[in-house]
Structures are given as C-alpha cells and as structure tokens.
Amino acid sequence: MNELRWDVAEVLDYDYTYQYVSPTDQSSGNTDKLFAIKVRTVTSLFNNEVFNVRPSNINLKQIPLVGEFVLIYKTFNEYTSKSRRREGWYYVTTIDIHSNINENLLPGITGDLTDTEIANIKPGKTFKSKAVLPLQPYEGDFLLEGRHGNSIRFGSSINTSYPAKYYHASPTWFSPASNNDGDPIIILSNGRNNLTNKEFVIENIEQDASSLYLTSTQVVDTLTLSKDLTIHPSNVGSQFIGAADRIILRAKKDIAVIDSDMAIVLNTPGEIYIGGEDADESMVHGLVLSRIINLLVNAISAGGTAPDGGIVRTNAAALLGQVQDLLVDMNSTNYKIKKT
C-alpha cells in the first residue's frame, strides 16, 4: 500500500467549482469532481504540473481563493476497488498566511511569473477584498467566521473580572443572576463595523446589521428598545432575540403563532396595522367607548321635558338596564391597547 502523501499547493483556478455541469452537457461533466480547484504544489512532486484537487469534506465547504494556499493529501478516489487502487488529491483547509479573515493571498510563488504577472492575478471572477476584523475569542469558544463579516459564535458567559490585558474587550452579554462562567450562548451576527486598527471586534446587537441571539441566562446589555419596558423589565430565563432594520416572519402553509404564558407586548411609538399596511380604520379605545355608551344610556333613561313641562320617561328602561350590565363585560381584562 502506498504511503499517504501530503503537500502544500497554490490555488490557480477553478474547475467548474461554481457551476454544475451534467455529464449530458459534456463528455465527463463535473459530477465526480464537484468543487474541484486547480493547484500547483510548492514542492517538486509534479515538476510544477497543474492538477485538480477536491474538497476532503463535501458537506462543509470553504472554497479558497485564487492565490491562497491549501493543505492537500493523496488517497483513494472513486475508481478504487478491492482489486486495484486508484488515487486522487484532496484539499483540507486554507492556510492562514496573513491571519486575515477576508483573504490570505500570496499568488505566483509556485510558478515562474514576472512581478507584473503576479500583480495582475485576481482572487476570483467576482470576489472583492475588504477589511474584515476577527472576532474576539474567549476561552472555550467555537467560532465560525465568514470572509465578509458574518459569524456564528458558540460561546458562554465570561467572568470579566480578569485583568483587561487578558481579554481585549469585554463581551456585550453577561449573566446577572448567576454570573456563571460557561452558561451557553449562541450568537449569529451579520455585518459588523470594523475598527481603524487591526484588532479584535465583538458582536454588538445595536451596531451590527442583523443579529440573532440564543441565550441561557445572559442579558444583552447593548440592546435598546424604542420604548423601555417598565412593567416587564426583568430578564427571566433564556431569550430568543433578533434584531435587524426590518423583520419579516412568514408562515407559508399553516398559521403563525406567537405564544406566551405571561404577556405579549407590541412595543412601538409608531402605528400598528392589522390586515395590511393600507389599513385606515382606527381601533376603538374600549374605556372611552364604555363612557360614551354609559352617558347615552343615562341620558335616555333620564327622559326629556314634555310641552306641558312634565318629565317624559322612556319605556325601554329594562333594556337600558341590560345595556349597562353588559358594559361591565365590554372591556377585556387580558387584551389592552394604549390610548393615543
């Protein structure tokens, strides 16, 4: 059995990486080499020959850019059988040459290229380099960071009493009740503001373009609401917090449900539309309507003055009494709207 071989290779181009090609469209298609990239090794294994390598994990894709370097190894391919061995090359991961979240280009060093040719090498057909700072890591974190300032943090509550030099910056979440290190939190963040220096950044639910927080005991102390909660201000248990410039939730085939054992608050200083954004009929304030009907009932019950100066009484006194009895039940004890 041949030895497992490893090498480092420069990414030169793609072989239908972003385009699915069926075998019916050309002689071979790319169904047996999905997401393959063209590389040249930094050693003399192939005398600078350009060849294809495939990802070692088809379910987790981190496709490198042209000019980046990948760790590759050689082992069985799809043509291997019990009676014969066939081999192919696979890439494992992009090598972090510049410690850069966005790109780690060092193009042209595996080939005999001029400085001008190297300067003209592009990282891809559409990719644009940009400044993206890495997330501040905390002990025990598992971080997934995209090239463009999007990330998922599988983190925890952090004891911030350590010296400031230990952590570059304190987290924007904490556990006020227990302050237990290790209470889990998941943060999905998209679109962060970069700092001027090359330094760590931390998710901020107010400043990031959009965020999703799944907490256990934590409070997100940078979160502000359009109106402060004064009746239900405390944090009770875990939270599901989403923030963005616009939020749309859609149930495609069944009902949409918002369920709570305690209360549901529509918290806005603006308008609430029911039935569509073109709704133009005002909702009734129950207490005001109750007072109006009471006044009308009392006025009718009081009767009027006849031409001869006597009092005219309505003969619907019993019905008016029933109306007043029903007015007590008109206002809900559970469903409230704020008078505006």
mmCIF file of N, CA, C and O in Angstrom, residues 161-206:
data_model
loop_
_atom_site.group_PDB
_atom_site.id
_atom_site.type_symbol
_atom_site.label_atom_id
_atom_site.label_comp_id
_atom_site.label_asym_id
_atom_site.label_seq_id
_atom_site.Cartn_x
_atom_site.Cartn_y
_atom_site.Cartn_z
ATOM 1 N N SER A 161 -13.905 39.867 35.418
ATOM 2 C CA SER A 161 -13.082 40.415 36.499
ATOM 3 C C SER A 161 -11.594 40.194 36.267
ATOM 4 O O SER A 161 -10.765 40.659 37.044
ATOM 5 N N TYR A 162 -11.250 39.468 35.195
ATOM 6 C CA TYR A 162 -9.840 39.270 34.882
ATOM 7 C C TYR A 162 -9.218 40.585 34.431
ATOM 8 O O TYR A 162 -9.916 41.492 33.979
ATOM 9 N N PRO A 163 -7.893 40.711 34.511
ATOM 10 C CA PRO A 163 -7.243 41.942 34.042
ATOM 11 C C PRO A 163 -7.594 42.244 32.587
ATOM 12 O O PRO A 163 -7.801 41.342 31.785
ATOM 13 N N ALA A 164 -7.652 43.534 32.295
ATOM 14 C CA ALA A 164 -8.057 43.949 30.940
ATOM 15 C C ALA A 164 -7.119 43.404 29.875
ATOM 16 O O ALA A 164 -7.527 43.179 28.741
ATOM 17 N N LYS A 165 -5.864 43.193 30.195
ATOM 18 C CA LYS A 165 -4.906 42.703 29.198
ATOM 19 C C LYS A 165 -5.197 41.258 28.783
ATOM 20 O O LYS A 165 -4.703 40.797 27.759
ATOM 21 N N TYR A 166 -5.980 40.542 29.618
ATOM 22 C CA TYR A 166 -6.270 39.147 29.302
ATOM 23 C C TYR A 166 -7.222 39.046 28.125
ATOM 24 O O TYR A 166 -7.022 38.274 27.209
ATOM 25 N N TYR A 167 -8.279 39.870 28.163
ATOM 26 C CA TYR A 167 -9.193 39.952 27.043
ATOM 27 C C TYR A 167 -9.107 41.352 26.454
ATOM 28 O O TYR A 167 -9.052 42.336 27.176
ATOM 29 N N HIS A 168 -9.109 41.417 25.160
ATOM 30 C CA HIS A 168 -9.005 42.724 24.503
ATOM 31 C C HIS A 168 -10.217 43.598 24.827
ATOM 32 O O HIS A 168 -10.111 44.803 24.968
ATOM 33 N N ALA A 169 -11.385 42.997 24.940
ATOM 34 C CA ALA A 169 -12.602 43.753 25.225
ATOM 35 C C ALA A 169 -13.600 42.843 25.910
ATOM 36 O O ALA A 169 -13.589 41.629 25.731
ATOM 37 N N SER A 170 -14.456 43.406 26.723
ATOM 38 C CA SER A 170 -15.454 42.628 27.441
ATOM 39 C C SER A 170 -16.613 42.273 26.514
ATOM 40 O O SER A 170 -16.949 43.032 25.608
ATOM 41 N N PRO A 171 -17.271 41.147 26.745
ATOM 42 C CA PRO A 171 -18.432 40.786 25.925
ATOM 43 C C PRO A 171 -19.595 41.723 26.181
ATOM 44 O O PRO A 171 -19.645 42.407 27.197
ATOM 45 N N THR A 172 -20.532 41.733 25.261
ATOM 46 C CA THR A 172 -21.722 42.582 25.403
ATOM 47 C C THR A 172 -22.875 41.795 26.008
ATOM 48 O O THR A 172 -24.024 42.214 25.921
ATOM 49 N N TRP A 173 -22.582 40.658 26.612
ATOM 50 C CA TRP A 173 -23.595 39.852 27.278
ATOM 51 C C TRP A 173 -23.030 39.374 28.627
ATOM 52 O O TRP A 173 -21.834 39.218 28.805
ATOM 53 N N PHE A 174 -23.908 39.181 29.587
ATOM 54 C CA PHE A 174 -23.491 38.712 30.908
ATOM 55 C C PHE A 174 -24.674 38.052 31.603
ATOM 56 O O PHE A 174 -25.823 38.206 31.187
ATOM 57 N N SER A 175 -24.383 37.306 32.636
ATOM 58 C CA SER A 175 -25.419 36.622 33.406
ATOM 59 C C SER A 175 -25.571 37.313 34.750
ATOM 60 O O SER A 175 -24.768 37.078 35.657
ATOM 61 N N PRO A 176 -26.580 38.169 34.923
ATOM 62 C CA PRO A 176 -26.691 38.952 36.154
ATOM 63 C C PRO A 176 -27.045 38.127 37.379
ATOM 64 O O PRO A 176 -26.634 38.442 38.486
ATOM 65 N N ALA A 177 -27.813 37.062 37.179
ATOM 66 C CA ALA A 177 -28.271 36.285 38.329
ATOM 67 C C ALA A 177 -27.177 35.365 38.865
ATOM 68 O O ALA A 177 -26.880 35.346 40.050
ATOM 69 N N SER A 178 -26.558 34.614 37.958
ATOM 70 C CA SER A 178 -25.588 33.613 38.391
ATOM 71 C C SER A 178 -24.152 34.026 38.129
ATOM 72 O O SER A 178 -23.251 33.677 38.872
ATOM 73 N N ASN A 179 -23.958 34.800 37.064
ATOM 74 C CA ASN A 179 -22.615 35.165 36.610
ATOM 75 C C ASN A 179 -21.721 33.933 36.497
ATOM 76 O O ASN A 179 -20.543 33.957 36.823
ATOM 77 N N ASN A 180 -22.330 32.833 36.069
ATOM 78 C CA ASN A 180 -21.588 31.591 35.962
ATOM 79 C C ASN A 180 -20.794 31.556 34.668
ATOM 80 O O ASN A 180 -21.358 31.683 33.578
ATOM 81 N N ASP A 181 -19.493 31.376 34.774
ATOM 82 C CA ASP A 181 -18.705 31.125 33.580
ATOM 83 C C ASP A 181 -19.199 29.821 32.953
ATOM 84 O O ASP A 181 -19.415 28.833 33.652
ATOM 85 N N GLY A 182 -19.379 29.844 31.633
ATOM 86 C CA GLY A 182 -19.773 28.623 30.949
ATOM 87 C C GLY A 182 -21.243 28.494 30.652
ATOM 88 O O GLY A 182 -21.638 27.539 29.981
ATOM 89 N N ASP A 183 -22.097 29.419 31.113
ATOM 90 C CA ASP A 183 -23.503 29.384 30.695
ATOM 91 C C ASP A 183 -23.556 29.615 29.189
ATOM 92 O O ASP A 183 -23.039 30.617 28.690
ATOM 93 N N PRO A 184 -24.196 28.731 28.407
ATOM 94 C CA PRO A 184 -24.059 28.777 26.952
ATOM 95 C C PRO A 184 -24.810 29.927 26.295
ATOM 96 O O PRO A 184 -25.843 30.378 26.785
ATOM 97 N N ILE A 185 -24.275 30.373 25.178
ATOM 98 C CA ILE A 185 -24.929 31.377 24.340
ATOM 99 C C ILE A 185 -24.517 31.130 22.895
ATOM 100 O O ILE A 185 -23.377 30.718 22.619
ATOM 101 N N ILE A 186 -25.452 31.332 21.965
ATOM 102 C CA ILE A 186 -25.171 31.246 20.528
ATOM 103 C C ILE A 186 -25.507 32.601 19.913
ATOM 104 O O ILE A 186 -26.593 33.134 20.131
ATOM 105 N N ILE A 187 -24.563 33.152 19.150
ATOM 106 C CA ILE A 187 -24.766 34.458 18.515
ATOM 107 C C ILE A 187 -24.499 34.332 17.020
ATOM 108 O O ILE A 187 -23.405 33.953 16.605
ATOM 109 N N LEU A 188 -25.524 34.637 16.238
ATOM 110 C CA LEU A 188 -25.366 34.732 14.785
ATOM 111 C C LEU A 188 -25.349 36.217 14.436
ATOM 112 O O LEU A 188 -26.298 36.934 14.729
ATOM 113 N N SER A 189 -24.250 36.671 13.855
ATOM 114 C CA SER A 189 -24.070 38.105 13.587
ATOM 115 C C SER A 189 -23.715 38.314 12.125
ATOM 116 O O SER A 189 -22.932 37.554 11.548
ATOM 117 N N ASN A 190 -24.274 39.374 11.544
ATOM 118 C CA ASN A 190 -24.033 39.655 10.131
ATOM 119 C C ASN A 190 -23.796 41.146 9.929
ATOM 120 O O ASN A 190 -24.647 41.965 10.279
ATOM 121 N N GLY A 191 -22.630 41.498 9.380
ATOM 122 C CA GLY A 191 -22.359 42.888 9.032
ATOM 123 C C GLY A 191 -21.928 43.720 10.207
ATOM 124 O O GLY A 191 -22.746 44.407 10.815
ATOM 125 N N ARG A 192 -20.645 43.677 10.555
ATOM 126 C CA ARG A 192 -20.130 44.435 11.689
ATOM 127 C C ARG A 192 -19.338 45.640 11.211
ATOM 128 O O ARG A 192 -18.752 45.634 10.134
ATOM 129 N N ASN A 193 -19.299 46.674 12.073
ATOM 130 C CA ASN A 193 -18.459 47.838 11.809
ATOM 131 C C ASN A 193 -17.016 47.499 12.163
ATOM 132 O O ASN A 193 -16.734 47.009 13.261
ATOM 133 N N ASN A 194 -16.099 47.743 11.237
ATOM 134 C CA ASN A 194 -14.699 47.475 11.502
ATOM 135 C C ASN A 194 -14.045 48.650 12.196
ATOM 136 O O ASN A 194 -14.424 49.805 11.984
ATOM 137 N N LEU A 195 -13.060 48.347 13.023
ATOM 138 C CA LEU A 195 -12.307 49.374 13.716
ATOM 139 C C LEU A 195 -11.141 49.829 12.847
ATOM 140 O O LEU A 195 -10.788 49.192 11.852
ATOM 141 N N THR A 196 -10.533 50.932 13.215
ATOM 142 C CA THR A 196 -9.471 51.511 12.374
ATOM 143 C C THR A 196 -8.194 50.690 12.436
ATOM 144 O O THR A 196 -7.464 50.588 11.450
ATOM 145 N N ASN A 197 -7.887 50.126 13.597
ATOM 146 C CA ASN A 197 -6.680 49.327 13.739
ATOM 147 C C ASN A 197 -7.014 47.856 13.510
ATOM 148 O O ASN A 197 -8.166 47.437 13.550
ATOM 149 N N LYS A 198 -5.959 47.066 13.295
ATOM 150 C CA LYS A 198 -6.150 45.635 13.156
ATOM 151 C C LYS A 198 -6.293 45.048 14.552
ATOM 152 O O LYS A 198 -5.313 44.871 15.273
ATOM 153 N N GLU A 199 -7.526 44.783 14.962
ATOM 154 C CA GLU A 199 -7.783 44.340 16.320
ATOM 155 C C GLU A 199 -9.040 43.486 16.343
ATOM 156 O O GLU A 199 -9.757 43.372 15.354
ATOM 157 N N PHE A 200 -9.293 42.886 17.497
ATOM 158 C CA PHE A 200 -10.490 42.072 17.660
ATOM 159 C C PHE A 200 -11.738 42.958 17.716
ATOM 160 O O PHE A 200 -11.685 44.100 18.163
ATOM 161 N N VAL A 201 -12.862 42.393 17.279
ATOM 162 C CA VAL A 201 -14.149 43.063 17.411
ATOM 163 C C VAL A 201 -15.103 42.116 18.130
ATOM 164 O O VAL A 201 -14.874 40.909 18.192
ATOM 165 N N ILE A 202 -16.163 42.677 18.683
ATOM 166 C CA ILE A 202 -17.152 41.904 19.416
ATOM 167 C C ILE A 202 -18.525 42.199 18.831
ATOM 168 O O ILE A 202 -18.806 43.328 18.417
ATOM 169 N N GLU A 203 -19.387 41.194 18.797
ATOM 170 C CA GLU A 203 -20.741 41.398 18.312
ATOM 171 C C GLU A 203 -21.444 42.468 19.145
ATOM 172 O O GLU A 203 -21.299 42.528 20.362
ATOM 173 N N ASN A 204 -22.205 43.308 18.465
ATOM 174 C CA ASN A 204 -22.986 44.341 19.133
ATOM 175 C C ASN A 204 -24.353 44.383 18.466
ATOM 176 O O ASN A 204 -24.468 44.721 17.284
ATOM 177 N N ILE A 205 -25.386 44.034 19.211
ATOM 178 C CA ILE A 205 -26.712 43.864 18.623
ATOM 179 C C ILE A 205 -27.277 45.173 18.076
ATOM 180 O O ILE A 205 -28.108 45.174 17.170
ATOM 181 N N GLU A 206 -26.818 46.314 18.587
ATOM 182 C CA GLU A 206 -27.286 47.607 18.101
ATOM 183 C C GLU A 206 -26.520 48.064 16.858
ATOM 184 O O GLU A 206 -27.072 48.714 15.984
#
